[in-house]
């Protein structure tokens, strides 16, 4: 028996869609039949992504926006609704990591991390969620991190920002259920641009594989499949959860 995640007739808005996990999520949702609004700061990779999604038979609107700017949140939500109609799924995949040791973290480092990872995520979710509540349905999926619940050597500001997103997810789920479901996905170490330099060190990669039950590094597709599930009616009774996708890293 095969179980296909069917997103036919749904429209999803994905931030951080120009690369890495966000890009793979957009493609996976399109593969399931969803139309897309893809958001990132740089327009060129978005145009390439929109073309690829179009070749798969789905509509896609690329939106270049700097989510650090307060005016962008309502603008992105309004444009999505105007050009594509009601948005059924919001995926918050935009994020930043500033690699600095605690004694060296500056106020600018702190603010840039929390401005995008927390502030922008909340207020875009507010803008989109308000419309979902009015429409009577919706699903929000936010990308957090295994570092949100398991202390790692990742930058302190990054870990704190992702932990804030987990609590935000649970708080919104309580307030918006049963109309809008709100969940988050916490990836472990995944082959992305963000982790490229760290994973390029053979010692780091060996340590990671040795401490992961699945004995490998994660791929973006390991995350995007779960996001597609949470976006679909198959997960209709899952709400307020932060689901870890780390190949068993935090169990060893």
Coordinates of N, CA and C in Angstrom, one line a residue:
X1 N 0.9 -1.2 0.0 CA 0.0 0.0 0.0 C 0.9 1.2 0.0
X2 N 0.6 2.2 -0.9 CA 1.4 3.4 -0.9 C 0.5 4.5 -0.5
X3 N 1.0 5.5 0.2 CA 0.2 6.6 0.7 C 0.9 7.9 0.1
X4 N 0.2 8.5 -0.8 CA 0.7 9.8 -1.4 C 0.2 11.0 -0.7
X5 N 1.1 11.9 -0.4 CA 0.7 13.2 0.2 C 0.1 14.0 -0.9
X6 N -1.2 14.3 -0.8 CA -1.9 15.0 -1.8 C -2.2 16.4 -1.4
X7 N -1.5 17.4 -2.1 CA -1.7 18.8 -1.8 C -2.4 19.5 -2.9
X8 N -3.1 18.7 -3.8 CA -3.7 19.3 -4.9 C -4.8 20.3 -4.5
X9 N -4.8 21.5 -5.1 CA -5.7 22.5 -4.8 C -5.3 23.4 -3.7
X10 N -4.2 23.1 -3.1 CA -3.7 24.0 -2.0 C -2.6 25.0 -2.5
X11 N -2.5 26.1 -1.8 CA -1.5 27.1 -2.1 C -0.6 27.3 -0.8
X12 N 0.7 27.2 -1.0 CA 1.6 27.4 0.1 C 2.5 28.6 -0.1
X13 N 2.8 29.3 1.0 CA 3.8 30.3 1.0 C 5.0 29.9 1.8
X14 N 6.2 29.9 1.2 CA 7.4 29.4 1.8 C 8.4 30.5 1.8
X15 N 8.9 30.8 3.0 CA 10.0 31.8 3.1 C 11.4 31.1 3.1
X16 N 12.4 31.8 2.9 CA 13.7 31.2 2.8 C 13.8 30.2 1.7
X17 N 13.1 30.5 0.6 CA 12.9 29.5 -0.5 C 14.0 29.5 -1.5
X18 N 15.0 30.4 -1.4 CA 16.0 30.5 -2.5 C 17.1 29.4 -2.4
X19 N 17.2 28.7 -1.3 CA 18.2 27.7 -1.2 C 18.0 26.7 0.0
X20 N 18.8 25.7 0.1 CA 18.7 24.8 1.2 C 17.4 24.1 1.5
X21 N 17.1 24.1 2.8 CA 15.8 23.4 3.2 C 14.6 24.1 2.6
X22 N 14.6 25.4 2.6 CA 13.4 26.1 2.1 C 13.1 25.8 0.7
X23 N 14.2 25.8 -0.1 CA 14.0 25.5 -1.6 C 13.5 24.0 -1.8
X24 N 14.0 23.1 -1.0 CA 13.6 21.7 -1.2 C 12.1 21.6 -0.7
X25 N 11.8 22.3 0.3 CA 10.4 22.3 0.8 C 9.4 22.7 -0.3
X26 N 9.8 23.9 -1.0 CA 8.9 24.4 -2.0 C 8.8 23.4 -3.1
X27 N 9.9 22.7 -3.5 CA 9.8 21.7 -4.6 C 9.0 20.5 -4.2
X28 N 9.1 20.1 -3.0 CA 8.4 18.9 -2.5 C 6.9 19.2 -2.4
X29 N 6.5 20.4 -2.0 CA 5.1 20.8 -1.9 C 4.5 20.9 -3.3
X30 N 5.3 21.4 -4.3 CA 4.9 21.4 -5.7 C 4.7 20.0 -6.2
X31 N 5.6 19.1 -5.9 CA 5.5 17.7 -6.3 C 4.2 17.1 -5.8
X32 N 3.7 17.6 -4.6 CA 2.4 17.1 -4.1 C 1.2 17.7 -4.7
X33 N 1.4 18.7 -5.5 CA 0.3 19.3 -6.2 C -0.1 20.7 -5.7
X34 N 0.7 21.3 -4.8 CA 0.4 22.6 -4.3 C 1.0 23.7 -5.3
X35 N 0.3 24.8 -5.3 CA 0.8 26.0 -6.0 C 1.6 26.8 -4.9
X36 N 2.5 27.6 -5.3 CA 3.5 28.2 -4.4 C 3.6 29.7 -4.5
X37 N 3.8 30.4 -3.4 CA 4.4 31.7 -3.3 C 5.7 31.5 -2.6
X38 N 6.8 31.8 -3.3 CA 8.1 31.6 -2.7 C 8.8 33.0 -2.4
X39 N 9.4 33.1 -1.2 CA 9.9 34.4 -0.7 C 11.3 34.2 -0.3
X40 N 12.1 35.2 -0.7 CA 13.5 35.3 -0.2 C 14.0 36.7 -0.6
X41 N 15.2 37.0 -0.1 CA 15.7 38.3 -0.3 C 16.2 38.5 -1.8
X42 N 16.8 37.5 -2.4 CA 17.3 37.7 -3.7 C 16.4 37.1 -4.8
X43 N 16.1 37.9 -5.8 CA 15.1 37.5 -6.8 C 15.6 36.5 -7.8
X44 N 16.9 36.5 -8.2 CA 17.4 35.6 -9.2 C 17.2 34.1 -8.9
X45 N 17.6 33.6 -7.7 CA 17.3 32.2 -7.4 C 15.8 31.9 -7.3
X46 N 15.0 32.9 -6.9 CA 13.6 32.7 -6.8 C 13.0 32.5 -8.2
X47 N 13.5 33.3 -9.2 CA 13.0 33.2 -10.5 C 13.3 31.8 -11.1
X48 N 14.5 31.3 -10.8 CA 14.9 30.0 -11.2 C 14.0 28.9 -10.6
X49 N 13.7 29.1 -9.3 CA 12.8 28.1 -8.6 C 11.4 28.2 -9.2
X50 N 10.9 29.4 -9.4 CA 9.6 29.5 -10.0 C 9.5 28.8 -11.3
X51 N 10.5 28.9 -12.1 CA 10.6 28.3 -13.4 C 10.5 26.7 -13.3
X52 N 11.3 26.2 -12.3 CA 11.3 24.8 -12.1 C 10.0 24.3 -11.6
X53 N 9.4 25.0 -10.7 CA 8.0 24.6 -10.2 C 7.0 24.7 -11.4
X54 N 7.1 25.7 -12.2 CA 6.2 25.8 -13.4 C 6.4 24.6 -14.3
X55 N 7.6 24.1 -14.5 CA 7.8 23.0 -15.3 C 7.2 21.7 -14.8
X56 N 6.9 21.7 -13.5 CA 6.2 20.6 -12.8 C 4.7 20.7 -12.9
X57 N 4.3 21.8 -13.5 CA 2.8 21.9 -13.7 C 2.1 22.7 -12.7
X58 N 2.9 23.4 -11.8 CA 2.2 24.2 -10.7 C 2.5 25.7 -10.9
X59 N 1.6 26.5 -10.4 CA 1.8 27.9 -10.4 C 2.7 28.3 -9.3
X60 N 3.5 29.4 -9.6 CA 4.4 29.9 -8.6 C 4.7 31.3 -8.8
X61 N 4.5 32.1 -7.7 CA 4.8 33.5 -7.7 C 6.0 33.8 -6.8
X62 N 7.1 34.3 -7.4 CA 8.3 34.6 -6.6 C 8.2 36.0 -6.0
X63 N 8.5 36.2 -4.8 CA 8.4 37.5 -4.1 C 9.7 37.8 -3.4
X64 N 10.4 38.8 -3.9 CA 11.7 39.2 -3.3 C 11.3 40.2 -2.2
X65 N 11.7 39.8 -1.0 CA 11.4 40.7 0.2 C 12.5 40.5 1.3
X66 N 12.8 41.6 1.9 CA 13.7 41.5 3.1 C 12.8 41.5 4.3
X67 N 12.7 40.3 4.9 CA 11.8 40.1 6.0 C 12.2 40.8 7.3
X68 N 13.4 41.3 7.3 CA 13.8 42.2 8.4 C 13.1 43.5 8.5
X69 N 12.5 43.9 7.4 CA 11.8 45.2 7.3 C 10.3 45.0 7.7
X70 N 9.9 45.7 8.7 CA 8.5 45.5 9.2 C 7.4 45.7 8.2
X71 N 7.6 46.6 7.2 CA 6.6 46.7 6.2 C 6.5 45.5 5.3
X72 N 7.5 44.6 5.3 CA 7.4 43.5 4.4 C 6.4 42.5 4.8
X73 N 6.1 42.3 6.0 CA 5.2 41.3 6.5 C 3.8 41.4 5.9
X74 N 3.2 42.5 6.0 CA 1.9 42.7 5.5 C 1.9 42.7 4.0
X75 N 3.0 43.3 3.4 CA 3.1 43.3 1.9 C 3.2 42.0 1.3
X76 N 4.0 41.1 2.0 CA 4.1 39.7 1.4 C 2.7 39.0 1.6
X77 N 2.1 39.1 2.7 CA 0.8 38.4 2.9 C -0.2 39.0 1.9
X78 N -0.3 40.3 1.7 CA -1.3 40.9 0.8 C -1.0 40.5 -0.6
X79 N 0.2 40.5 -1.0 CA 0.5 40.1 -2.4 C 0.2 38.6 -2.6
X80 N 0.5 37.8 -1.7 CA 0.2 36.4 -1.8 C -1.3 36.2 -2.0
X81 N -2.1 36.8 -1.2 CA -3.6 36.6 -1.3 C -4.1 37.3 -2.6
X82 N -3.5 38.4 -3.0 CA -4.0 39.1 -4.2 C -3.7 38.3 -5.5
X83 N -2.5 37.7 -5.5 CA -2.1 37.0 -6.8 C -2.5 35.5 -6.8
X84 N -2.6 34.9 -5.6 CA -2.9 33.5 -5.6 C -4.1 33.0 -4.9
X85 N -4.8 34.0 -4.3 CA -6.0 33.6 -3.5 C -5.6 33.2 -2.1
X86 N -6.5 32.5 -1.4 CA -6.2 32.2 0.0 C -5.0 31.2 0.1
X87 N -4.2 31.5 1.1 CA -3.0 30.7 1.4 C -3.4 29.6 2.4
X88 N -3.2 28.4 2.0 CA -3.6 27.2 2.9 C -2.4 26.9 3.9
X89 N -1.2 27.1 3.4 CA 0.0 26.6 4.2 C 1.0 27.7 4.2
X90 N 1.5 28.0 5.4 CA 2.7 28.9 5.6 C 3.8 28.1 6.1
X91 N 5.0 28.2 5.4 CA 6.2 27.5 5.9 C 7.2 28.6 6.2
X92 N 7.6 28.7 7.5 CA 8.6 29.7 7.9 C 10.0 29.0 7.9
X93 N 10.7 29.2 6.8 CA 12.0 28.5 6.7 C 13.2 29.5 6.6
X94 N 12.8 30.8 6.6 CA 13.9 31.8 6.6 C 14.6 31.9 7.9
X95 N 15.9 32.0 7.9 CA 16.6 32.0 9.2 C 18.1 32.4 8.9
X96 N 18.8 32.7 10.0 CA 20.2 33.2 9.9 C 20.9 32.6 11.1
X97 N 22.2 32.4 11.0 CA 23.1 32.0 12.1 C 24.3 32.8 12.0
X98 N 24.7 33.4 13.1 CA 25.9 34.2 13.2 C 26.8 33.4 14.1
X99 N 27.9 33.0 13.5 CA 28.8 32.1 14.3 C 29.9 32.9 15.0
X100 N 29.6 33.1 16.3 CA 30.4 33.9 17.2 C 30.4 33.3 18.6
X101 N 31.6 33.3 19.2 CA 31.7 32.8 20.6 C 31.0 33.8 21.5
X102 N 30.4 33.3 22.6 CA 29.6 34.2 23.5 C 30.3 35.5 23.9
X103 N 31.7 35.5 24.3 CA 32.3 36.7 24.6 C 32.4 37.8 23.5
X104 N 32.2 37.3 22.3 CA 32.4 38.1 21.1 C 31.2 38.6 20.5
X105 N 30.0 38.1 20.9 CA 28.7 38.5 20.3 C 28.5 40.0 20.5
X106 N 28.1 40.7 19.5 CA 27.8 42.1 19.5 C 26.3 42.3 19.6
X107 N 25.9 43.5 19.9 CA 24.5 43.8 19.9 C 23.9 43.6 18.5
X108 N 24.7 44.0 17.5 CA 24.3 43.8 16.1 C 24.1 42.3 15.7
X109 N 25.0 41.4 16.2 CA 24.9 40.0 16.0 C 23.6 39.5 16.6
X110 N 23.3 39.9 17.9 CA 22.1 39.5 18.6 C 20.9 39.9 17.9
X111 N 20.8 41.2 17.5 CA 19.6 41.7 16.9 C 19.4 41.1 15.5
X112 N 20.4 40.9 14.7 CA 20.2 40.3 13.4 C 19.7 38.9 13.5
X113 N 20.1 38.1 14.5 CA 19.6 36.8 14.7 C 18.2 36.8 15.1
X114 N 17.8 37.6 16.1 CA 16.4 37.6 16.6 C 15.5 38.3 15.7
X115 N 16.0 39.3 14.9 CA 15.1 40.0 14.0 C 14.5 39.1 12.9
X116 N 15.4 38.3 12.4 CA 14.9 37.4 11.3 C 14.3 36.1 11.9
X117 N 15.0 35.5 12.8 CA 14.5 34.2 13.2 C 13.3 34.2 14.1
X118 N 13.1 35.3 14.8 CA 12.0 35.4 15.8 C 11.0 36.5 15.4
X119 N 11.4 37.7 15.3 CA 10.5 38.8 15.0 C 9.8 38.7 13.7
X120 N 10.6 38.5 12.6 CA 10.0 38.4 11.3 C 9.1 37.2 11.2
X121 N 9.5 36.0 11.8 CA 8.7 34.8 11.8 C 7.3 35.1 12.5
X122 N 7.4 35.7 13.6 CA 6.1 36.0 14.3 C 5.2 36.9 13.5
X123 N 5.7 38.0 13.1 CA 4.8 39.0 12.5 C 4.4 38.6 11.1
X124 N 5.1 37.8 10.3 CA 4.6 37.3 9.1 C 3.6 36.2 9.4
X125 N 3.8 35.4 10.4 CA 2.8 34.4 10.8 C 1.5 35.1 11.2
X126 N 1.6 36.2 11.9 CA 0.5 37.0 12.3 C -0.3 37.5 11.1
X127 N 0.4 38.1 10.1 CA -0.2 38.6 8.9 C -0.9 37.5 8.1
X128 N -0.3 36.4 8.0 CA -0.9 35.3 7.2 C -1.9 34.6 8.0
X129 N -1.6 34.4 9.3 CA -2.5 33.7 10.2 C -3.9 34.4 10.4
X130 N -3.8 35.7 10.4 CA -5.1 36.5 10.5 C -6.0 36.2 9.3
X131 N -5.4 36.1 8.2 CA -6.2 35.8 7.0 C -6.7 34.3 7.0
X132 N -5.8 33.4 7.5 CA -6.2 32.0 7.6 C -7.4 31.9 8.5
X133 N -7.4 32.6 9.6 CA -8.5 32.5 10.6 C -9.8 33.0 10.0
X134 N -9.7 34.1 9.2 CA -10.9 34.6 8.5 C -11.4 33.6 7.5
X135 N -10.4 32.9 6.8 CA -10.8 31.9 5.8 C -11.4 30.6 6.4
X136 N -11.0 30.4 7.7 CA -11.6 29.2 8.4 C -10.7 28.0 8.4
X137 N -9.4 28.1 7.9 CA -8.5 26.9 7.9 C -7.1 27.4 7.5
X138 N -6.2 26.5 7.9 CA -4.8 26.8 7.5 C -3.8 25.9 8.3
X139 N -2.6 25.8 7.8 CA -1.6 25.1 8.5 C -0.3 25.9 8.5
X140 N 0.4 26.1 9.6 CA 1.6 26.8 9.7 C 2.7 25.8 10.2
X141 N 3.8 25.8 9.5 CA 5.0 25.0 9.8 C 6.2 25.9 9.9
X142 N 6.9 25.9 11.0 CA 8.1 26.7 11.2 C 9.3 25.8 11.4
X143 N 10.3 26.1 10.7 CA 11.6 25.4 10.8 C 12.4 25.9 12.0
X144 N 12.5 25.0 13.0 CA 13.3 25.4 14.2 C 14.7 24.7 14.1
X145 N 15.1 24.0 15.1 CA 16.4 23.3 15.1 C 16.4 22.3 16.2
X146 N 17.2 21.2 16.1 CA 17.5 20.3 17.2 C 18.1 21.1 18.3
X147 N 18.8 22.2 18.0 CA 19.5 23.0 19.0 C 18.5 23.8 19.9
X148 N 17.2 23.7 19.5 CA 16.2 24.4 20.3 C 15.9 23.7 21.6
X149 N 16.1 22.3 21.6 CA 15.8 21.6 22.8 C 16.9 20.8 23.3
X150 N 18.0 20.6 22.6 CA 19.2 19.9 23.0 C 20.4 20.8 22.9
X151 N 21.0 21.1 24.0 CA 22.1 22.0 24.0 C 23.3 21.5 23.2
X152 N 23.7 22.3 22.2 CA 24.8 22.0 21.3 C 25.8 23.0 21.4
X153 N 26.8 22.9 20.5 CA 27.9 23.9 20.4 C 27.5 25.0 19.3
X154 N 26.3 25.0 18.8 CA 25.9 26.0 17.9 C 25.9 27.3 18.7
X155 N 26.0 28.5 18.0 CA 26.0 29.8 18.6 C 24.8 30.0 19.6
X156 N 25.1 30.5 20.7 CA 24.1 30.7 21.8 C 22.9 31.5 21.3
X157 N 23.2 32.6 20.5 CA 22.0 33.4 20.0 C 21.1 32.6 19.1
X158 N 21.7 31.7 18.3 CA 21.0 30.9 17.3 C 20.1 29.9 18.1
X159 N 20.7 29.2 19.1 CA 19.9 28.3 19.9 C 18.8 28.9 20.6
X160 N 19.0 30.1 21.2 CA 18.0 30.8 21.9 C 16.9 31.3 21.0
X161 N 17.2 31.7 19.8 CA 16.2 32.1 18.9 C 15.3 31.0 18.4
X162 N 15.9 29.8 18.2 CA 15.1 28.6 17.8 C 14.3 28.1 18.9
X163 N 14.8 28.2 20.2 CA 13.9 27.8 21.3 C 12.7 28.7 21.4
X164 N 12.9 30.0 21.1 CA 11.8 30.9 21.2 C 10.7 30.5 20.2
X165 N 11.1 30.0 19.0 CA 10.2 29.6 18.0 C 9.4 28.4 18.4
X166 N 10.0 27.5 19.1 CA 9.3 26.3 19.6 C 8.1 26.8 20.6
X167 N 8.4 27.7 21.5 CA 7.4 28.1 22.4 C 6.4 28.9 21.7
X168 N 6.8 29.7 20.7 CA 5.8 30.4 19.9 C 4.8 29.5 19.2
X169 N 5.4 28.4 18.6 CA 4.6 27.4 17.9 C 3.5 26.9 18.9
X170 N 3.9 26.5 20.1 CA 2.9 25.9 21.0 C 1.9 26.9 21.5
X171 N 2.3 28.1 21.7 CA 1.4 29.2 22.2 C 0.4 29.5 21.1
X172 N 0.8 29.6 19.8 CA -0.1 29.9 18.7 C -1.1 28.8 18.5
X173 N -0.6 27.5 18.6 CA -1.5 26.4 18.4 C -2.6 26.4 19.4
X174 N -2.4 26.8 20.7 CA -3.4 26.8 21.7 C -4.4 27.9 21.3
X175 N -4.0 29.0 20.8 CA -4.9 30.1 20.5 C -5.6 30.0 19.2
X176 N -5.0 29.3 18.2 CA -5.6 29.3 16.9 C -6.3 28.0 16.6
X177 N -6.1 26.9 17.4 CA -6.8 25.7 17.1 C -8.2 25.8 17.5
X178 N -9.2 25.2 16.8 CA -9.0 24.2 15.8 C -8.9 24.7 14.4
X179 N -9.0 26.0 14.2 CA -9.1 26.6 12.9 C -7.8 26.4 12.1
X180 N -6.7 26.9 12.7 CA -5.4 26.9 12.1 C -4.4 26.0 13.0
X181 N -3.8 25.0 12.3 CA -2.8 24.2 13.0 C -1.5 24.9 12.9
X182 N -0.7 24.8 14.0 CA 0.6 25.4 14.1 C 1.6 24.4 14.6
X183 N 2.6 24.0 13.8 CA 3.6 23.0 14.2 C 5.0 23.5 13.8
X184 N 6.0 22.8 14.3 CA 7.4 23.1 13.9 C 8.2 21.9 13.6
X185 N 9.2 22.0 12.8 CA 10.1 20.9 12.5 C 11.5 21.3 12.9
X186 N 12.2 20.4 13.6 CA 13.5 20.7 14.2 C 14.5 19.8 13.5
X187 N 15.2 20.3 12.4 CA 16.2 19.5 11.8 C 17.5 19.4 12.6
X188 N 18.1 18.3 12.5 CA 19.5 18.1 13.0 C 20.5 18.7 12.0
X189 N 21.6 18.0 11.9 CA 22.7 18.5 10.9 C 22.3 18.0 9.5
X190 N 22.1 19.0 8.6 CA 21.6 18.7 7.3 C 22.6 19.3 6.3
X191 N 22.8 18.6 5.2 CA 23.7 19.1 4.1 C 23.1 20.4 3.5
X192 N 23.5 21.5 4.0 CA 23.0 22.8 3.4 C 24.2 23.8 3.4
X193 N 24.0 24.9 2.7 CA 25.0 26.0 2.7 C 25.4 26.4 4.1
X194 N 24.4 26.4 5.0 CA 24.6 26.9 6.3 C 25.6 26.0 7.1
X195 N 25.6 24.7 6.7 CA 26.5 23.8 7.4 C 27.7 23.4 6.6
X196 N 27.8 23.9 5.4 CA 28.9 23.4 4.5 C 30.3 23.4 5.1
X197 N 30.6 24.6 5.6 CA 32.0 24.7 6.1 C 32.3 23.8 7.3
X198 N 31.3 23.6 8.2 CA 31.5 22.8 9.3 C 31.6 21.3 8.9
X199 N 30.7 20.9 8.0 CA 30.7 19.5 7.5 C 31.9 19.2 6.6
X200 N 32.6 20.2 6.1 CA 33.7 20.0 5.2 C 34.9 19.5 6.0
X201 N 34.9 19.7 7.3 CA 36.0 19.2 8.2 C 35.7 17.7 8.4
X202 N 36.6 16.8 7.9 CA 36.4 15.3 8.1 C 36.2 14.9 9.5
X203 N 36.8 15.5 10.4 CA 36.7 15.2 11.8 C 35.2 15.5 12.3
X204 N 34.7 16.6 11.9 CA 33.3 17.0 12.3 C 32.4 16.0 11.7
X205 N 32.5 15.7 10.4 CA 31.6 14.8 9.7 C 31.7 13.4 10.4
X206 N 32.9 12.9 10.7 CA 33.0 11.6 11.3 C 32.4 11.5 12.6
X207 N 32.6 12.6 13.4 CA 31.9 12.7 14.7 C 30.4 12.6 14.6
X208 N 29.9 13.4 13.7 CA 28.4 13.5 13.5 C 27.9 12.1 13.1
X209 N 28.5 11.4 12.1 CA 28.0 10.1 11.7 C 28.1 9.1 12.8
X210 N 29.2 9.2 13.6 CA 29.3 8.2 14.7 C 28.3 8.4 15.8
X211 N 27.8 9.6 15.9 CA 26.9 10.0 17.0 C 25.4 10.1 16.5
X212 N 25.2 9.5 15.3 CA 23.8 9.6 14.7 C 23.3 8.1 14.5
X213 N 22.2 7.8 15.0 CA 21.7 6.4 14.9 C 21.6 5.9 13.4
X214 N 21.3 6.8 12.5 CA 21.1 6.5 11.1 C 22.5 6.4 10.4
X215 N 23.5 6.8 11.1 CA 24.9 6.7 10.5 C 25.1 7.5 9.2
X216 N 24.4 8.7 9.2 CA 24.6 9.6 8.0 C 24.2 11.0 8.3
X217 N 24.6 11.9 7.5 CA 24.2 13.3 7.6 C 22.8 13.5 6.9
X218 N 22.0 14.3 7.5 CA 20.7 14.5 6.9 C 20.7 15.3 5.6
X219 N 19.7 15.1 4.8 CA 19.5 15.7 3.5 C 18.2 16.6 3.6
X220 N 18.2 17.7 2.8 CA 17.0 18.6 2.9 C 15.7 17.8 2.7
X221 N 15.7 16.7 1.9 CA 14.5 16.0 1.6 C 14.0 15.2 2.8
X222 N 14.9 15.0 3.8 CA 14.5 14.3 5.1 C 13.6 15.3 5.8
X223 N 13.8 16.6 5.6 CA 12.9 17.6 6.3 C 11.7 17.9 5.5
X224 N 11.9 18.1 4.2 CA 10.7 18.5 3.4 C 9.6 17.5 3.3
X225 N 9.9 16.2 3.4 CA 8.8 15.2 3.4 C 7.9 15.4 4.6
X226 N 8.5 15.7 5.8 CA 7.7 15.9 7.0 C 6.9 17.1 6.9
X227 N 7.5 18.2 6.4 CA 6.8 19.4 6.2 C 5.5 19.2 5.3
X228 N 5.7 18.5 4.2 CA 4.6 18.2 3.3 C 3.5 17.4 4.1
X229 N 3.9 16.5 4.9 CA 2.9 15.8 5.7 C 2.1 16.7 6.6
X230 N 2.9 17.6 7.3 CA 2.2 18.5 8.2 C 1.3 19.5 7.5
X231 N 1.6 19.8 6.2 CA 0.8 20.7 5.4 C -0.5 20.0 4.9
X232 N -0.5 18.7 5.0 CA -1.6 17.9 4.4 C -2.7 17.6 5.4
X233 N -3.8 17.1 4.9 CA -4.9 16.7 5.8 C -4.6 15.4 6.5
X234 N -3.5 14.7 6.1 CA -3.1 13.5 6.8 C -2.7 13.8 8.2
X235 N -2.3 15.0 8.5 CA -1.8 15.4 9.9 C -2.9 16.2 10.6
X236 N -4.1 16.0 10.3 CA -5.2 16.9 10.8 C -5.3 17.0 12.3
X237 N -4.8 16.0 13.0 CA -4.9 15.9 14.4 C -3.6 16.2 15.1
X238 N -2.6 16.7 14.4 CA -1.3 17.1 14.9 C -1.2 18.6 15.0
X239 N -1.1 19.1 16.2 CA -1.1 20.5 16.5 C -0.2 20.8 17.7
X240 N 0.6 21.9 17.6 CA 1.4 22.4 18.7 C 2.6 21.5 19.0
X241 N 3.1 20.8 17.9 CA 4.2 19.9 18.1 C 5.5 20.5 17.4
X242 N 6.6 20.2 18.1 CA 8.0 20.4 17.5 C 8.6 19.1 17.2
X243 N 8.6 18.7 16.0 CA 9.0 17.3 15.6 C 10.5 17.3 15.2
X244 N 11.3 16.5 15.9 CA 12.7 16.5 15.6 C 13.0 15.5 14.4
X245 N 13.9 16.0 13.5 CA 14.3 15.2 12.4 C 15.8 15.2 12.3
X246 N 16.4 14.3 13.1 CA 17.9 14.3 13.2 C 18.6 12.9 13.1
X247 N 17.8 12.0 12.6 CA 18.4 10.6 12.4 C 18.7 9.9 13.6
X248 N 18.2 10.4 14.8 CA 18.5 9.8 16.1 C 19.7 10.4 16.7
X249 N 20.2 11.5 16.3 CA 21.4 12.2 16.9 C 21.2 12.5 18.3
X250 N 20.0 13.0 18.7 CA 19.9 13.4 20.1 C 19.5 12.3 21.0
X251 N 19.4 11.1 20.5 CA 19.2 9.9 21.4 C 20.4 9.2 21.8
X252 N 21.6 9.5 21.2 CA 22.8 8.9 21.5 C 23.7 9.7 22.4

